[in-house]
Amino acid sequence: MPSDRAGRRFPRFGRGRHAGKSGRGSLYACWRSEQLLLIAALQAGTASMEPSRAFELKGSSLSVMVLHLRQPDLELLRAQLQECIEQAPALFAHAPIAIDLTTLGDSAATLDLGALVDTLRSLGLTPVGVRCTEPGLRQQAIDARLGVFAPVPAEPPDAGAQTGPESQDGAGQPAAARGRPAVGSRRAPSEQAQHRVPLPTIVAQHVRSGQRVVAPGTDLIVLGSVSSGAEILAGRHIHVYGALRGRALAGAEGDTTARIFCLQFNPDLVAIAGEYVVSEELDAAWLGQTVQVFLEDGRLRVHPFGRCVLG
Amino acid sequence: MAVVVVVTSGKGGVGKTTTSAAFGAGLALRGHKTVVIDFDVGLRNLDLVMGCERRVVYDLLNVIHGEGSLNQALIKDKRIDDLFILPASQTRDKSALTLEGVEKIIDQLRQRFEYIVCDSPAGIERGAMIAMHFADEALVVTNPEVSSVRDSDRIIGMLASKTRRAEREEDPVKEHLVITRYEPERVDSGNMLSAADVQEILAIPFLGVVPESESVLIASNSGIPVTLMNGSDAGQAYMDIVDRFLGEDRPHRFLEAPKRGLLSRLFGW
């Protein structure tokens, strides 16, 4: 009843006017003009200016399995890895795998990298690169025609002193001193890796009518409401922990997997990767609900979730 | 320490000037030395609503440009001792209003008054920006209809980003919501946004509603701030708002339609 009444009571609330489906182009255009600098920076040094060029170089972060070797015993590795692969053969078939030897510590000197690579290949994996600090192993990797990844950036001196068993300083410390801090600092490499993924943009207030928030390349999280007449754009997902009454454009750089989540759905317009729906075209049953919006087969879908599904 | 209060709304015709006059007079009635400044250069009305239009000699712009002193421009209200008015210029161009000039005047007024009420012009142009620039607190005047609510929302965003407090990264301007021209009967029949709807959308502290009332029109036309009119429902609503602004606890009134008795229903009384 309340949502129904609200729907009737705001007959004209937040209805934007848009000239047909050609709006798709204009949504991109408005994003582009905002992001000219960013795009120019991305394209610097690539082939975008000359259509006849054979390639484009782009930086990209891919998800790849990393084998952290703890012991140089290849027979033990083969047996245990075999067991692991048998549980999910499809996941491991021809999978590219990076080898991290920094966890080996001193015993790295005794490792035969060529034999390790043969072992992995015989198990159906495709080693693509090695991460190591030892110059000897580095040369072995180059000889085995593997890529060499830069070692994880050095940790700050005080954190290094508390690192786990593989750290030379830490090995001599009493176990108590290596309690919680050691766990924290051992996690540090992965935390640093995560920092390379752009952090979400967080807006702690309401976004008022006439205001515009742009989060290029990242998620956008709004802790308040987004008023009618306001506009929020994000390269990735949009989360609104309040009412969404304005315009929300997720995946504004073309990411079709981006989604919009909001606690109370009553937008002027929602768009994902340029595909948009204006308020007028929305099913009244969704208004005021907690929903997510996503793209499926090129069309926007609105699904209630969370408390609406439960209660 | 003097407090600068801007009365603002974005949209025109919602009752900013009426609110400025009623609120300023209410503060003075409660014993606080108050000045109300009209920032609507070229379209001044505050002098009419406060009934001092025939005593205007110097105005805000004369003071800014050094053509008259602040003392000459300030008009003392004849009814309440603690109430003063600083009128706007009706003839000058809006561009004559400068931020530096206004700052100087407000700094001088801060020495002499407890409350400085700035009656903002409509819109989001220069005049409105200057009126809100030095504010410590703001009364956001809204009618219970969607266009007014959206404009108020816009103004609230600007209070948080375009004022001196925002520029200096001091505590933000304290906003208060005042809903004017409220008609509970029309809310009940679904033709008007309810006070709860407006509060939910604007999400700022709520000072109260002022009912739509004939007495507002009568008061304006006779140049009396509505808070000085005996028996006016709007006047009582504004006094409640003044008291809540001053930190008193007053139950909300005028939110519900009055219950009509059987006889009045039968005979249309």
Coordinates of C-alpha atoms in Angstrom, one line a residue:
Chain A
M1 CA 0.0 0.0 0.0
P2 CA 2.6 2.6 0.9
S3 CA 4.6 2.1 -2.3
D4 CA 1.4 2.1 -4.4
R5 CA 0.3 5.4 -2.9
A6 CA 3.7 6.9 -3.4
G7 CA 3.6 5.9 -7.0
R8 CA 0.3 7.6 -7.5
R9 CA 1.3 10.6 -5.5
F10 CA 4.4 11.4 -7.6
P11 CA 2.9 11.1 -11.0
R12 CA 5.5 13.3 -12.6
F13 CA 8.3 12.8 -10.2
G14 CA 11.6 12.3 -11.9
R15 CA 10.4 11.7 -15.4
G16 CA 13.3 12.7 -17.7
R17 CA 12.8 13.4 -21.3
H18 CA 15.0 11.5 -23.8
A19 CA 14.9 11.4 -27.5
G20 CA 14.4 7.8 -28.3
K21 CA 17.1 5.1 -28.3
S22 CA 19.6 7.4 -30.0
G23 CA 20.3 8.5 -26.4
R24 CA 22.8 5.7 -26.1
G25 CA 25.3 7.6 -28.2
S26 CA 24.7 10.8 -26.2
L27 CA 25.3 9.0 -22.9
Y28 CA 28.6 7.8 -24.1
A29 CA 29.4 11.3 -25.5
C30 CA 28.7 12.9 -22.2
W31 CA 30.9 10.5 -20.4
R32 CA 33.7 10.9 -22.9
S33 CA 33.7 14.7 -22.7
E34 CA 34.2 14.3 -18.9
Q35 CA 37.0 11.8 -19.4
L36 CA 38.9 13.2 -22.3
L37 CA 42.1 13.5 -20.3
L38 CA 41.8 10.0 -19.0
I39 CA 41.2 8.5 -22.5
A40 CA 44.0 10.6 -24.0
A41 CA 46.4 9.2 -21.3
L42 CA 45.3 5.6 -22.0
Q43 CA 45.8 6.0 -25.7
A44 CA 49.2 7.7 -25.5
G45 CA 51.7 5.6 -27.3
T46 CA 49.2 3.2 -28.8
A47 CA 48.1 2.8 -32.4
S48 CA 44.8 4.6 -32.2
M49 CA 45.9 7.4 -34.5
E50 CA 47.0 5.1 -37.4
P51 CA 44.4 2.6 -38.6
S52 CA 47.0 0.5 -40.5
R53 CA 49.1 -0.4 -37.5
A54 CA 49.1 -4.0 -36.6
F55 CA 48.9 -3.9 -32.9
E56 CA 47.8 -2.0 -29.8
L57 CA 49.6 -2.3 -26.5
K58 CA 47.5 -2.1 -23.5
G59 CA 48.2 -2.7 -19.8
S60 CA 45.8 -5.2 -18.3
S61 CA 45.6 -7.1 -15.0
L62 CA 44.5 -10.7 -15.5
S63 CA 43.6 -13.2 -13.0
V64 CA 46.2 -16.0 -13.1
M65 CA 47.0 -19.0 -10.8
V66 CA 50.2 -18.6 -8.8
L67 CA 52.0 -21.6 -7.5
H68 CA 53.8 -20.7 -4.3
L69 CA 56.5 -23.3 -3.9
R70 CA 57.4 -24.0 -0.3
Q71 CA 59.8 -26.9 -0.7
P72 CA 62.1 -27.7 -3.6
D73 CA 61.1 -31.4 -3.5
L74 CA 59.6 -32.0 -6.9
E75 CA 58.4 -35.6 -6.3
L76 CA 56.4 -34.4 -3.3
L77 CA 55.0 -31.5 -5.4
R78 CA 54.0 -33.8 -8.3
A79 CA 52.1 -36.2 -6.0
Q80 CA 50.3 -33.5 -4.2
L81 CA 49.5 -31.4 -7.2
Q82 CA 48.3 -34.4 -9.1
E83 CA 45.8 -35.0 -6.3
C84 CA 44.7 -31.4 -6.4
I85 CA 44.2 -31.5 -10.2
E86 CA 42.1 -34.7 -10.1
Q87 CA 39.5 -32.8 -8.0
A88 CA 38.9 -30.2 -10.7
P89 CA 40.6 -31.3 -14.0
A90 CA 38.8 -28.7 -16.1
L91 CA 40.1 -25.9 -14.0
F92 CA 43.7 -26.9 -14.5
A93 CA 43.7 -28.1 -18.1
H94 CA 46.2 -26.0 -20.0
A95 CA 45.9 -23.3 -17.4
P96 CA 48.5 -20.7 -17.4
I97 CA 50.4 -20.7 -14.1
A98 CA 52.9 -18.4 -12.6
I99 CA 55.5 -19.7 -10.2
D100 CA 56.4 -17.8 -7.1
L101 CA 59.8 -18.8 -5.7
T102 CA 60.1 -16.1 -3.1
T103 CA 58.4 -18.4 -0.6
L104 CA 61.3 -20.9 -0.9
G105 CA 63.8 -18.8 1.0
D106 CA 67.3 -20.2 1.3
S107 CA 66.3 -23.5 -0.2
A108 CA 65.7 -21.8 -3.6
A109 CA 69.4 -22.3 -4.4
T110 CA 68.9 -26.0 -4.6
L111 CA 65.9 -25.9 -7.0
D112 CA 66.2 -27.1 -10.6
L113 CA 63.8 -24.7 -12.3
G114 CA 64.0 -26.6 -15.6
A115 CA 62.8 -29.8 -13.9
L116 CA 60.0 -27.9 -12.1
V117 CA 58.8 -26.6 -15.4
D118 CA 58.8 -30.1 -16.9
T119 CA 56.9 -31.4 -14.0
L120 CA 54.2 -28.7 -14.4
R121 CA 54.0 -29.3 -18.1
S122 CA 53.6 -33.0 -17.6
L123 CA 50.7 -32.3 -15.4
G124 CA 49.0 -30.3 -18.1
L125 CA 49.7 -26.9 -16.8
T126 CA 51.4 -24.1 -18.8
P127 CA 54.0 -22.2 -16.8
V128 CA 54.1 -18.6 -18.0
G129 CA 56.5 -16.8 -15.7
V130 CA 58.5 -16.8 -12.5
R131 CA 58.6 -14.5 -9.6
C132 CA 62.0 -14.6 -7.8
T133 CA 64.7 -12.5 -6.3
E134 CA 67.7 -14.8 -6.7
P135 CA 69.8 -13.9 -9.7
G136 CA 70.6 -17.5 -10.4
L137 CA 66.9 -18.5 -10.6
R138 CA 66.3 -15.5 -12.7
Q139 CA 68.8 -16.7 -15.3
Q140 CA 67.3 -20.2 -15.2
A141 CA 63.9 -18.7 -15.9
I142 CA 65.2 -16.8 -18.8
D143 CA 66.9 -19.9 -20.1
A144 CA 63.7 -21.8 -19.8
R145 CA 62.0 -19.1 -21.8
L146 CA 59.7 -18.0 -19.0
G147 CA 58.8 -14.5 -18.2
V148 CA 60.2 -13.0 -15.1
F149 CA 57.8 -11.0 -12.9
A150 CA 59.1 -8.2 -10.8
P151 CA 59.4 -9.3 -7.2
V152 CA 56.7 -7.9 -4.8
P153 CA 57.8 -4.5 -3.6
A154 CA 60.0 -4.6 -0.5
E155 CA 58.0 -4.2 2.7
P156 CA 58.7 -1.4 5.1
P157 CA 61.7 -2.1 7.4
D158 CA 59.6 -2.5 10.6
A159 CA 57.1 -4.8 9.0
G160 CA 59.9 -6.8 7.5
A161 CA 61.4 -7.5 10.9
Q162 CA 58.2 -9.2 11.9
T163 CA 57.7 -11.3 8.7
G164 CA 57.2 -15.0 9.0
P165 CA 59.7 -17.8 8.9
E166 CA 61.1 -17.0 5.5
S167 CA 62.4 -13.7 6.7
Q168 CA 66.0 -13.9 8.0
D169 CA 65.4 -11.5 10.8
G170 CA 62.1 -13.0 11.8
A171 CA 63.5 -16.5 12.0
G172 CA 65.5 -15.6 15.1
Q173 CA 62.5 -14.0 16.9
P174 CA 60.5 -15.6 19.6
A175 CA 57.2 -17.0 18.4
A176 CA 55.2 -14.7 20.7
A177 CA 56.7 -11.6 18.9
R178 CA 55.5 -13.0 15.6
G179 CA 51.9 -13.5 16.7
R180 CA 49.3 -11.4 15.1
P181 CA 51.6 -8.8 13.4
A182 CA 53.3 -11.7 11.5
V183 CA 50.0 -12.8 10.1
G184 CA 49.2 -9.2 9.1
S185 CA 52.5 -8.7 7.4
R186 CA 52.4 -12.0 5.6
R187 CA 49.2 -10.8 4.1
A188 CA 50.9 -7.6 3.0
P189 CA 51.9 -8.8 -0.5
S190 CA 48.3 -9.7 -1.4
E191 CA 47.1 -6.4 0.1
Q192 CA 49.5 -4.5 -2.0
A193 CA 48.4 -6.4 -5.1
Q194 CA 44.8 -5.4 -4.3
H195 CA 45.8 -1.8 -4.2
R196 CA 46.6 -2.0 -7.9
V197 CA 42.9 -2.6 -8.5
P198 CA 41.3 0.8 -8.3
L199 CA 39.6 1.3 -5.0
P200 CA 35.9 2.3 -5.0
T201 CA 34.9 5.9 -4.7
I202 CA 32.9 6.5 -1.6
V203 CA 30.5 9.4 -1.2
A204 CA 29.4 9.7 2.4
Q205 CA 26.6 12.3 1.9
H206 CA 23.5 12.7 -0.1
V207 CA 23.9 13.6 -3.7
R208 CA 21.6 16.6 -4.2
S209 CA 19.8 17.8 -7.3
G210 CA 22.2 19.4 -9.8
Q211 CA 25.2 17.6 -8.3
R212 CA 27.2 15.2 -10.4
V213 CA 29.6 12.5 -9.1
V214 CA 31.9 10.7 -11.5
A215 CA 33.9 7.7 -10.6
P216 CA 36.0 6.7 -13.6
G217 CA 37.1 3.1 -13.7
T218 CA 35.9 2.3 -10.2
D219 CA 32.9 1.3 -8.2
L220 CA 30.9 4.1 -6.7
I221 CA 29.4 3.8 -3.3
V222 CA 26.9 6.4 -2.1
L223 CA 26.0 6.2 1.6
G224 CA 23.1 8.6 1.4
S225 CA 20.4 9.1 -1.2
V226 CA 20.7 10.4 -4.7
S227 CA 18.1 13.1 -5.3
S228 CA 16.0 13.6 -8.4
G229 CA 18.0 15.8 -10.7
A230 CA 21.3 14.5 -9.5
E231 CA 23.6 12.3 -11.6
I232 CA 26.1 9.6 -10.7
L233 CA 28.4 7.8 -13.1
A234 CA 30.8 5.0 -12.5
G235 CA 33.1 2.9 -14.6
R236 CA 32.0 -0.1 -12.6
H237 CA 29.2 -0.9 -10.2
I238 CA 27.1 1.7 -8.4
H239 CA 25.8 1.0 -4.8
V240 CA 23.4 3.4 -3.2
Y241 CA 22.7 2.8 0.4
G242 CA 19.7 5.1 0.4
A243 CA 17.0 6.0 -2.2
L244 CA 18.0 6.3 -5.8
R245 CA 15.9 9.1 -7.2
G246 CA 18.3 10.6 -9.7
R247 CA 20.2 9.3 -12.7
A248 CA 22.6 6.4 -12.2
L249 CA 25.0 5.3 -15.0
A250 CA 27.1 2.3 -14.2
G251 CA 29.7 0.7 -16.6
A252 CA 29.9 4.1 -18.2
E253 CA 33.1 3.1 -20.0
G254 CA 31.3 0.2 -21.7
D255 CA 31.6 -2.5 -19.0
T256 CA 28.5 -4.6 -19.6
T257 CA 29.0 -6.6 -16.4
A258 CA 28.5 -3.5 -14.2
R259 CA 25.4 -3.4 -11.9
I260 CA 23.5 -0.9 -10.0
F261 CA 22.3 -1.7 -6.4
C262 CA 20.1 0.5 -4.3
L263 CA 18.0 0.2 -1.2
Q264 CA 15.1 2.2 -2.6
F265 CA 14.6 2.3 -6.4
N266 CA 12.8 5.4 -7.9
P267 CA 15.3 6.7 -10.4
D268 CA 15.0 9.4 -13.1
L269 CA 17.1 7.1 -15.3
V270 CA 19.3 4.0 -14.9
A271 CA 21.9 3.0 -17.5
I272 CA 24.5 0.2 -17.8
A273 CA 27.1 0.5 -20.5
G274 CA 25.0 3.0 -22.4
E275 CA 21.8 0.9 -22.3
Y276 CA 19.3 2.9 -20.4
V277 CA 15.7 3.0 -19.1
V278 CA 13.9 6.2 -18.1
S279 CA 11.6 6.4 -15.1
E280 CA 8.5 6.3 -17.4
E281 CA 9.4 2.9 -18.7
L282 CA 9.9 1.3 -15.3
D283 CA 7.5 -1.2 -13.9
A284 CA 5.7 0.5 -11.0
A285 CA 6.1 -2.7 -9.0
W286 CA 9.8 -2.1 -8.6
L287 CA 9.5 1.5 -7.3
G288 CA 10.5 1.9 -3.7
Q289 CA 12.0 -1.7 -3.7
T290 CA 15.5 -2.8 -2.9
V291 CA 16.8 -3.8 -6.4
Q292 CA 19.7 -4.6 -8.5
V293 CA 19.9 -3.6 -12.2
F294 CA 22.0 -5.5 -14.6
L295 CA 22.4 -6.3 -18.3
E296 CA 21.2 -9.6 -19.7
D297 CA 21.2 -10.3 -23.5
G298 CA 21.7 -6.6 -24.1
R299 CA 18.6 -5.6 -22.1
L300 CA 18.4 -4.0 -18.7
R301 CA 16.9 -6.2 -16.0
V302 CA 15.6 -5.1 -12.6
H303 CA 15.5 -7.6 -9.9
P304 CA 14.5 -7.1 -6.3
F305 CA 16.8 -8.6 -3.8
G306 CA 17.7 -8.5 -0.1
R307 CA 14.9 -7.8 2.4
C308 CA 12.3 -7.8 -0.4
V309 CA 13.0 -11.4 -1.3
L310 CA 13.2 -12.4 2.4
G311 CA 10.1 -10.6 3.6
Chain B
M1 CA 28.2 35.5 19.2
A2 CA 25.9 36.6 16.4
V3 CA 24.3 34.0 14.1
V4 CA 23.7 34.6 10.4
V5 CA 20.6 32.8 9.2
V6 CA 19.8 32.7 5.5
V7 CA 16.2 32.1 4.4
T8 CA 16.4 30.4 1.1
S9 CA 14.4 28.1 -1.2
G10 CA 15.6 28.1 -4.8
K11 CA 12.1 28.4 -6.1
G12 CA 10.2 31.7 -6.1
G13 CA 6.9 32.4 -4.5
V14 CA 7.2 29.8 -1.7
G15 CA 7.2 32.3 1.1
K16 CA 10.8 33.3 1.7
T17 CA 10.1 36.9 2.4
T18 CA 7.0 36.1 4.6
T19 CA 9.2 33.6 6.5
S20 CA 12.0 36.1 6.9
A21 CA 9.7 38.8 8.3
A22 CA 7.8 36.4 10.5
F23 CA 10.9 34.6 11.8
G24 CA 12.8 37.9 12.3
A25 CA 9.9 39.4 14.2
G26 CA 9.5 36.2 16.2
L27 CA 13.1 36.2 17.3
A28 CA 12.8 39.9 18.3
L29 CA 9.5 39.0 20.2
R30 CA 11.6 36.4 22.2
G31 CA 13.9 39.2 23.2
H32 CA 16.8 38.7 20.7
K33 CA 18.1 41.7 18.9
T34 CA 17.5 40.9 15.2
V35 CA 18.1 42.5 11.9
V36 CA 16.5 41.3 8.6
I37 CA 18.4 42.0 5.4
D38 CA 16.7 42.0 2.0
F39 CA 19.1 40.6 -0.6
D40 CA 16.6 40.8 -3.5
V41 CA 18.1 43.8 -5.3
G42 CA 15.8 45.2 -7.9
L43 CA 12.8 43.2 -6.6
R44 CA 12.6 44.2 -3.0
N45 CA 9.6 43.3 -1.0
L46 CA 10.7 42.9 2.6
D47 CA 10.0 46.5 3.4
L48 CA 6.4 46.1 2.2
V49 CA 5.8 42.9 4.2
M50 CA 7.3 44.5 7.3
G51 CA 5.4 47.8 6.7
C52 CA 8.4 50.2 6.6
E53 CA 8.4 51.0 2.9
R54 CA 7.7 54.6 3.5
R55 CA 10.7 55.0 5.7
V56 CA 13.4 53.7 3.3
V57 CA 16.1 56.4 2.7
Y58 CA 19.3 54.4 2.3
D59 CA 19.6 50.8 1.4
L60 CA 22.1 47.9 1.3
L61 CA 23.8 49.1 -1.8
N62 CA 24.2 52.6 -0.6
V63 CA 26.0 51.3 2.4
I64 CA 28.2 49.0 0.3
H65 CA 29.2 51.9 -1.9
G66 CA 29.8 54.2 1.0
E67 CA 26.9 56.6 0.1
G68 CA 25.3 56.2 3.5
S69 CA 26.2 54.8 6.8
L70 CA 24.9 51.5 8.2
N71 CA 23.0 53.5 10.9
Q72 CA 21.3 55.6 8.3
A73 CA 20.2 52.5 6.3
L74 CA 18.9 50.4 9.3
I75 CA 15.2 50.9 9.9
K76 CA 14.0 50.3 13.4
D77 CA 10.6 48.5 13.6
K78 CA 7.9 50.6 15.2
R79 CA 6.2 47.7 17.0
I80 CA 9.1 45.7 18.4
D81 CA 12.2 47.3 20.0
D82 CA 14.7 44.6 19.0
L83 CA 13.8 44.4 15.3
F84 CA 15.6 46.2 12.5
I85 CA 15.4 46.0 8.7
L86 CA 18.1 46.6 6.2
P87 CA 16.3 47.1 2.8
A88 CA 17.5 46.2 -0.6
S89 CA 17.8 48.7 -3.4
Q90 CA 15.0 48.7 -5.9
T91 CA 16.7 50.7 -8.6
R92 CA 20.2 49.4 -8.7
D93 CA 21.6 46.7 -10.8
K94 CA 22.2 43.3 -9.1
S95 CA 25.8 43.3 -10.2
A96 CA 26.4 46.2 -7.8
L97 CA 26.2 43.6 -4.9
T98 CA 29.7 42.5 -4.0
L99 CA 30.8 39.7 -1.7
E100 CA 33.4 42.0 -0.1
G101 CA 30.9 44.7 0.6
V102 CA 28.4 42.3 2.1
E103 CA 31.1 40.8 4.2
K104 CA 32.0 44.2 5.6
I105 CA 28.3 44.9 6.5
I106 CA 27.7 41.5 8.1
D107 CA 30.8 41.9 10.2
Q108 CA 29.6 45.2 11.4
L109 CA 26.1 43.8 12.1
R110 CA 27.6 40.9 14.0
Q111 CA 28.9 43.5 16.6
R112 CA 25.4 44.8 17.2
F113 CA 22.9 42.0 16.7
E114 CA 22.3 38.5 18.0
Y115 CA 20.6 37.3 14.8
I116 CA 21.1 38.5 11.2
V117 CA 18.4 37.1 9.0
C118 CA 19.2 37.2 5.3
D119 CA 16.2 37.1 3.0
S120 CA 17.5 35.4 -0.2
P121 CA 16.2 36.2 -3.7
A122 CA 14.8 33.2 -5.7
G123 CA 17.0 31.3 -8.0
I124 CA 20.6 30.2 -7.8
E125 CA 22.2 33.3 -9.3
R126 CA 24.6 35.7 -7.8
G127 CA 22.1 37.4 -5.4
A128 CA 21.1 34.1 -3.8
M129 CA 24.7 32.9 -3.6
I130 CA 25.8 36.1 -1.9
A131 CA 22.8 35.9 0.5
M132 CA 23.8 32.4 1.6
H133 CA 27.6 32.9 1.5
F134 CA 28.1 34.1 5.1
A135 CA 25.3 31.9 6.7
D136 CA 25.8 29.9 9.9
E137 CA 22.4 28.4 9.7
A138 CA 19.8 28.2 7.0
L139 CA 16.0 28.0 6.8
V140 CA 15.1 26.0 3.7
V141 CA 11.6 27.1 2.8
T142 CA 9.7 24.5 0.8
N143 CA 6.2 24.1 -0.5
P144 CA 4.8 20.6 -0.5
E145 CA 5.1 20.1 -4.2
V146 CA 7.7 18.4 -6.3
S147 CA 9.2 21.3 -8.1
S148 CA 9.8 23.2 -4.9
V149 CA 11.2 20.2 -3.2
R150 CA 13.7 19.6 -6.1
D151 CA 14.8 23.3 -6.0
S152 CA 15.3 23.1 -2.3
D153 CA 17.3 20.0 -2.7
R154 CA 19.6 21.9 -5.1
I155 CA 19.9 24.8 -2.7
I156 CA 20.8 22.3 0.2
G157 CA 23.6 21.0 -2.0
M158 CA 24.9 24.5 -2.5
L159 CA 24.7 25.3 1.2
A160 CA 27.1 22.4 1.6
S161 CA 29.5 23.5 -1.1
K162 CA 29.3 27.2 -2.0
T163 CA 29.2 29.0 1.4
R164 CA 32.1 30.5 3.3
R165 CA 31.9 27.7 5.9
A166 CA 32.3 25.1 3.1
E167 CA 35.2 27.0 1.5
R168 CA 37.0 27.3 4.8
E169 CA 36.1 23.7 5.7
E170 CA 34.5 24.8 9.0
D171 CA 31.4 23.1 10.4
P172 CA 28.8 23.0 7.7
V173 CA 25.9 25.4 7.6
K174 CA 23.1 24.1 9.9
E175 CA 20.1 23.5 7.7
H176 CA 16.5 23.6 8.9
L177 CA 13.4 22.6 6.9
V178 CA 10.4 24.8 6.9
I179 CA 7.3 23.6 4.9
T180 CA 5.0 26.5 4.1
R181 CA 1.5 26.6 2.5
Y182 CA 0.7 23.2 3.9
E183 CA -2.8 21.9 3.5
P184 CA -3.4 18.7 5.4
E185 CA -6.8 18.2 3.7
R186 CA -5.1 18.1 0.3
V187 CA -2.4 15.8 1.7
D188 CA -5.2 13.4 2.9
S189 CA -6.8 13.4 -0.5
G190 CA -3.5 12.6 -2.2
N191 CA -3.1 15.9 -4.0
M192 CA -0.2 17.2 -2.0
L193 CA 3.1 15.8 -0.8
S194 CA 3.0 15.1 3.0
A195 CA 5.4 16.7 5.4
A196 CA 6.8 13.2 5.9
D197 CA 7.4 12.8 2.2
V198 CA 9.2 16.1 2.0
Q199 CA 11.4 15.3 5.0
E200 CA 12.3 12.0 3.6
I201 CA 13.4 13.5 0.3
L202 CA 15.3 16.4 1.7
A203 CA 16.7 14.6 4.7
I204 CA 17.5 17.7 6.8
P205 CA 16.2 18.6 10.4
F206 CA 12.6 19.6 10.3
L207 CA 11.5 22.8 12.1
G208 CA 7.8 22.7 11.3
V209 CA 4.9 23.4 8.8
V210 CA 3.1 26.6 8.3
P211 CA -0.5 26.1 7.2
E212 CA -1.9 27.8 4.1
S213 CA -3.7 30.7 5.6
E214 CA -5.6 33.7 4.6
S215 CA -4.0 35.6 7.4
V216 CA -0.6 35.5 5.6
L217 CA -2.1 37.4 2.7
I218 CA -3.8 39.9 5.0
A219 CA -0.7 40.4 7.0
S220 CA 1.5 40.9 4.0
N221 CA -0.9 43.4 2.5
S222 CA -1.1 45.4 5.7
G223 CA 2.7 45.3 6.3
I224 CA 2.6 43.3 9.5
P225 CA 4.9 40.3 10.0
V226 CA 2.4 37.4 10.5
T227 CA 3.9 36.5 13.9
L228 CA 2.6 39.9 15.2
M229 CA -1.0 39.2 14.1
N230 CA -3.3 38.0 16.9
G231 CA -5.1 34.7 16.4
S232 CA -3.3 33.8 13.1
D233 CA -2.7 30.1 12.7
A234 CA 0.3 30.8 10.5
G235 CA 1.6 33.2 13.0
Q236 CA 1.4 30.6 15.8
A237 CA 3.1 28.1 13.5
Y238 CA 5.9 30.6 12.9
M239 CA 6.3 31.2 16.6
D240 CA 6.5 27.4 17.2
I241 CA 9.2 27.4 14.5
V242 CA 11.1 30.3 16.2
D243 CA 10.9 28.5 19.5
R244 CA 12.1 25.2 18.1
F245 CA 14.9 27.1 16.3
L246 CA 15.9 28.5 19.7
G247 CA 16.1 25.0 21.1
E248 CA 12.6 24.8 22.8
D249 CA 10.6 21.6 22.5
R250 CA 7.2 22.4 20.9
P251 CA 4.8 19.7 19.7
H252 CA 4.1 19.9 16.0
R253 CA 0.8 21.4 15.1
F254 CA -1.1 21.9 11.8
L255 CA 0.0 18.6 10.4
E256 CA -3.4 17.0 10.6
A257 CA -6.7 18.3 9.1
P258 CA -9.0 19.6 11.8
K259 CA -11.8 17.2 12.7
R260 CA -15.1 18.4 11.5
G261 CA -18.1 17.8 13.6
L262 CA -21.4 16.3 12.5
L263 CA -23.1 19.7 12.3
S264 CA -20.5 21.4 10.3
R265 CA -20.4 18.5 7.9
L266 CA -24.2 18.6 7.5
F267 CA -24.5 22.3 7.1
G268 CA -21.1 23.1 5.6
W269 CA -20.0 25.3 8.6

